[in-house]
PDB file of C-alpha atoms in Angstrom:
ATOM      1  CA  MET A   1      -0.095   0.375   0.099  1.00 36.00           C
ATOM      2  CA  SER A   2       2.004   3.486  -1.042  1.00 36.00           C
ATOM      3  CA  GLU A   3       1.934   6.468   0.806  1.00 43.00           C
ATOM      4  CA  PRO A   4      -1.574   9.497   0.411  1.00 43.00           C
ATOM      5  CA  VAL A   5      -0.756  11.957  -1.758  1.00 42.00           C
ATOM      6  CA  THR A   6      -0.551  14.908  -0.364  1.00 52.00           C
ATOM      7  CA  ALA A   7      -1.650  18.341  -1.346  1.00 69.00           C
ATOM      8  CA  GLY A   8       0.445  21.118  -1.134  1.00 84.00           C
ATOM      9  CA  PRO A   9      -0.023  24.830  -0.668  1.00 91.00           C
ATOM     10  CA  ALA A  10      -1.528  26.525  -3.710  1.00 87.00           C
ATOM     11  CA  GLY A  11       1.684  29.184  -3.454  1.00 92.00           C
ATOM     12  CA  TRP A  12       4.776  30.241  -1.209  1.00 95.00           C
ATOM     13  CA  ILE A  13       6.349  33.421   0.062  1.00 95.00           C
ATOM     14  CA  ASN A  14       9.385  33.425   0.491  1.00 96.00           C
ATOM     15  CA  LEU A  15      11.064  35.277   3.775  1.00 97.00           C
ATOM     16  CA  PRO A  16      11.126  38.498   2.373  1.00 97.00           C
ATOM     17  CA  ASP A  17       8.020  39.078   1.086  1.00 96.00           C
ATOM     18  CA  VAL A  18       6.274  38.039   4.267  1.00 96.00           C
ATOM     19  CA  ALA A  19       8.259  40.535   5.772  1.00 96.00           C
ATOM     20  CA  GLU A  20       6.660  43.244   3.740  1.00 95.00           C
ATOM     21  CA  LYS A  21       3.389  41.185   4.078  1.00 94.00           C
ATOM     22  CA  LEU A  22       3.003  41.361   7.720  1.00 95.00           C
ATOM     23  CA  GLY A  23       4.876  44.863   7.801  1.00 95.00           C
ATOM     24  CA  LEU A  24       8.177  43.677  10.304  1.00 95.00           C
ATOM     25  CA  SER A  25      11.543  43.201  10.044  1.00 97.00           C
ATOM     26  CA  ILE A  26      13.259  39.979   8.254  1.00 97.00           C
ATOM     27  CA  SER A  27      14.539  39.683  11.696  1.00 98.00           C
ATOM     28  CA  LYS A  28      10.956  39.297  13.423  1.00 97.00           C
ATOM     29  CA  VAL A  29       9.852  36.891  10.904  1.00 97.00           C
ATOM     30  CA  HIS A  30      12.647  35.013  11.959  1.00 97.00           C
ATOM     31  CA  GLN A  31      12.150  35.035  15.420  1.00 97.00           C
ATOM     32  CA  MET A  32       8.785  33.940  14.349  1.00 96.00           C
ATOM     33  CA  ILE A  33      10.000  31.194  12.685  1.00 96.00           C
ATOM     34  CA  ARG A  34      12.130  30.057  15.336  1.00 95.00           C
ATOM     35  CA  GLU A  35       9.450  30.441  18.218  1.00 94.00           C
ATOM     36  CA  GLY A  36       6.733  28.014  16.822  1.00 94.00           C
ATOM     37  CA  ALA A  37       4.402  31.434  15.840  1.00 95.00           C
ATOM     38  CA  LEU A  38       4.948  30.402  11.833  1.00 96.00           C
ATOM     39  CA  LEU A  39       5.882  27.480   9.661  1.00 96.00           C
ATOM     40  CA  ALA A  40       8.423  27.890   7.685  1.00 96.00           C
ATOM     41  CA  VAL A  41      10.272  24.808   5.002  1.00 95.00           C
ATOM     42  CA  ARG A  42      12.833  24.558   2.792  1.00 95.00           C
ATOM     43  CA  ARG A  43      12.108  24.533  -0.885  1.00 93.00           C
ATOM     44  CA  ASP A  44      15.735  24.533  -3.598  1.00 93.00           C
ATOM     45  CA  GLY A  45      17.937  25.553  -0.963  1.00 94.00           C
ATOM     46  CA  VAL A  46      15.422  28.521   0.480  1.00 95.00           C
ATOM     47  CA  ARG A  47      13.049  29.252   3.072  1.00 96.00           C
ATOM     48  CA  LEU A  48       9.418  29.486   2.049  1.00 97.00           C
ATOM     49  CA  VAL A  49       5.757  29.905   3.973  1.00 96.00           C
ATOM     50  CA  PRO A  50       2.763  28.604   2.813  1.00 95.00           C
ATOM     51  CA  ALA A  51       0.588  31.438   1.260  1.00 92.00           C
ATOM     52  CA  GLU A  52      -2.479  30.303   2.840  1.00 90.00           C
ATOM     53  CA  LEU A  53      -0.966  30.474   6.106  1.00 93.00           C
ATOM     54  CA  VAL A  54      -0.151  34.205   5.800  1.00 92.00           C
ATOM     55  CA  ALA A  55      -3.670  35.820   5.348  1.00 80.00           C
ATOM     56  CA  ASN A  56      -3.778  39.575   4.691  1.00 79.00           C
ATOM     57  CA  ALA A  57      -1.087  40.913   6.600  1.00 85.00           C
ATOM     58  CA  THR A  58      -1.464  38.936   9.895  1.00 88.00           C
ATOM     59  CA  VAL A  59      -0.568  35.578  10.597  1.00 91.00           C
ATOM     60  CA  LEU A  60      -3.376  32.846  10.600  1.00 90.00           C
ATOM     61  CA  LYS A  61      -4.726  33.898  14.741  1.00 89.00           C
ATOM     62  CA  HIS A  62      -4.626  29.769  15.407  1.00 92.00           C
ATOM     63  CA  LEU A  63      -1.412  28.654  13.248  1.00 95.00           C
ATOM     64  CA  PRO A  64       0.999  29.546  16.160  1.00 95.00           C
ATOM     65  CA  GLY A  65      -1.232  27.453  18.643  1.00 95.00           C
ATOM     66  CA  VAL A  66      -1.726  24.658  16.435  1.00 96.00           C
ATOM     67  CA  LEU A  67       2.455  24.624  15.178  1.00 96.00           C
ATOM     68  CA  ASN A  68       2.727  23.970  19.150  1.00 95.00           C
ATOM     69  CA  LEU A  69       0.629  21.285  19.571  1.00 95.00           C
ATOM     70  CA  LEU A  70       2.077  19.656  16.351  1.00 96.00           C
ATOM     71  CA  HIS A  71       6.156  20.135  17.943  1.00 95.00           C
ATOM     72  CA  ASP A  72       4.887  19.198  21.076  1.00 94.00           C
ATOM     73  CA  ALA A  73       3.764  16.159  19.600  1.00 94.00           C
ATOM     74  CA  GLY A  74       7.332  15.522  17.768  1.00 95.00           C
ATOM     75  CA  TYR A  75       6.537  16.633  14.766  1.00 95.00           C
ATOM     76  CA  ASN A  76       8.988  18.490  12.588  1.00 95.00           C
ATOM     77  CA  ASP A  77       8.538  21.375  10.183  1.00 95.00           C
ATOM     78  CA  GLU A  78       8.408  19.466   7.636  1.00 95.00           C
ATOM     79  CA  GLU A  79       5.276  16.945   9.397  1.00 96.00           C
ATOM     80  CA  ALA A  80       4.030  19.687  10.232  1.00 96.00           C
ATOM     81  CA  LEU A  81       3.399  21.096   6.735  1.00 96.00           C
ATOM     82  CA  ARG A  82       2.256  17.003   5.498  1.00 96.00           C
ATOM     83  CA  TRP A  83      -0.557  17.222   8.468  1.00 96.00           C
ATOM     84  CA  LEU A  84      -1.431  20.584   7.721  1.00 96.00           C
ATOM     85  CA  TYR A  85      -2.415  19.904   4.068  1.00 95.00           C
ATOM     86  CA  GLU A  86      -3.197  16.272   4.343  1.00 94.00           C
ATOM     87  CA  PRO A  87      -6.639  16.553   2.696  1.00 93.00           C
ATOM     88  CA  ASP A  88      -9.636  16.449   4.786  1.00 90.00           C
ATOM     89  CA  GLU A  89     -13.297  17.306   3.559  1.00 87.00           C
ATOM     90  CA  ALA A  90     -14.727  17.653   6.916  1.00 87.00           C
ATOM     91  CA  LEU A  91     -12.073  20.880   7.620  1.00 89.00           C
ATOM     92  CA  GLY A  92     -13.106  22.456   4.257  1.00 83.00           C
ATOM     93  CA  GLY A  93     -10.061  20.647   1.898  1.00 89.00           C
ATOM     94  CA  ASN A  94      -6.763  20.329   4.784  1.00 93.00           C
ATOM     95  CA  ALA A  95      -6.848  21.727   8.637  1.00 94.00           C
ATOM     96  CA  ALA A  96      -4.220  25.035   6.940  1.00 93.00           C
ATOM     97  CA  THR A  97      -7.871  25.795   5.023  1.00 89.00           C
ATOM     98  CA  GLY A  98      -9.449  24.935   8.316  1.00 91.00           C
ATOM     99  CA  LEU A  99      -7.381  27.519  10.585  1.00 90.00           C
ATOM    100  CA  GLY A 100      -8.922  30.333   8.328  1.00 85.00           C
ATOM    101  CA  GLY A 101     -12.440  29.795   8.826  1.00 86.00           C
ATOM    102  CA  PRO A 102     -15.205  28.204  11.124  1.00 89.00           C
ATOM    103  CA  GLN A 103     -13.642  24.508  11.856  1.00 91.00           C
ATOM    104  CA  ALA A 104     -10.626  26.662  13.277  1.00 92.00           C
ATOM    105  CA  ARG A 105     -11.645  24.779  16.872  1.00 93.00           C
ATOM    106  CA  GLU A 106     -12.083  21.679  15.380  1.00 94.00           C
ATOM    107  CA  VAL A 107      -7.902  21.582  13.713  1.00 95.00           C
ATOM    108  CA  LYS A 108      -6.786  22.329  17.260  1.00 94.00           C
ATOM    109  CA  ARG A 109      -8.809  19.868  18.593  1.00 94.00           C
ATOM    110  CA  ARG A 110      -7.238  17.180  16.483  1.00 95.00           C
ATOM    111  CA  ALA A 111      -3.779  19.037  16.582  1.00 94.00           C
ATOM    112  CA  GLN A 112      -3.677  17.971  20.523  1.00 92.00           C
ATOM    113  CA  ALA A 113      -4.956  14.875  19.852  1.00 92.00           C
ATOM    114  CA  LEU A 114      -2.114  13.960  18.853  1.00 89.00           C
ATOM    115  CA  GLY A 115       0.015  14.260  21.860  1.00 73.00           C
ATOM    116  CA  PHE A 116      -1.793  11.828  22.999  1.00 70.00           C
TER     117      PHE A 116
END
């Protein structure tokens, strides 16, 4: 049995563009990543952030809490990315999509359950 195909982010934003979009310095964006308030992964040697995680001029409200729960459950950034983008129609497509809407509490509940 093969692994299910995981859909990824619709788009990526590099860190300088994230800083500009959020109105922050690049060092503050790096700090947010270190502290688990924002998710960035390397693609072709460049750190990128999934575009859906930076809504308007802010990071999705519940993202830092969910990332904290995933890291506490032993997930690294790549595994957290995979979990966020695993297809799940009950969450509006996937957990990342659910975080931006009325399914945010369910996403947080599911992430919390991973620790048990």
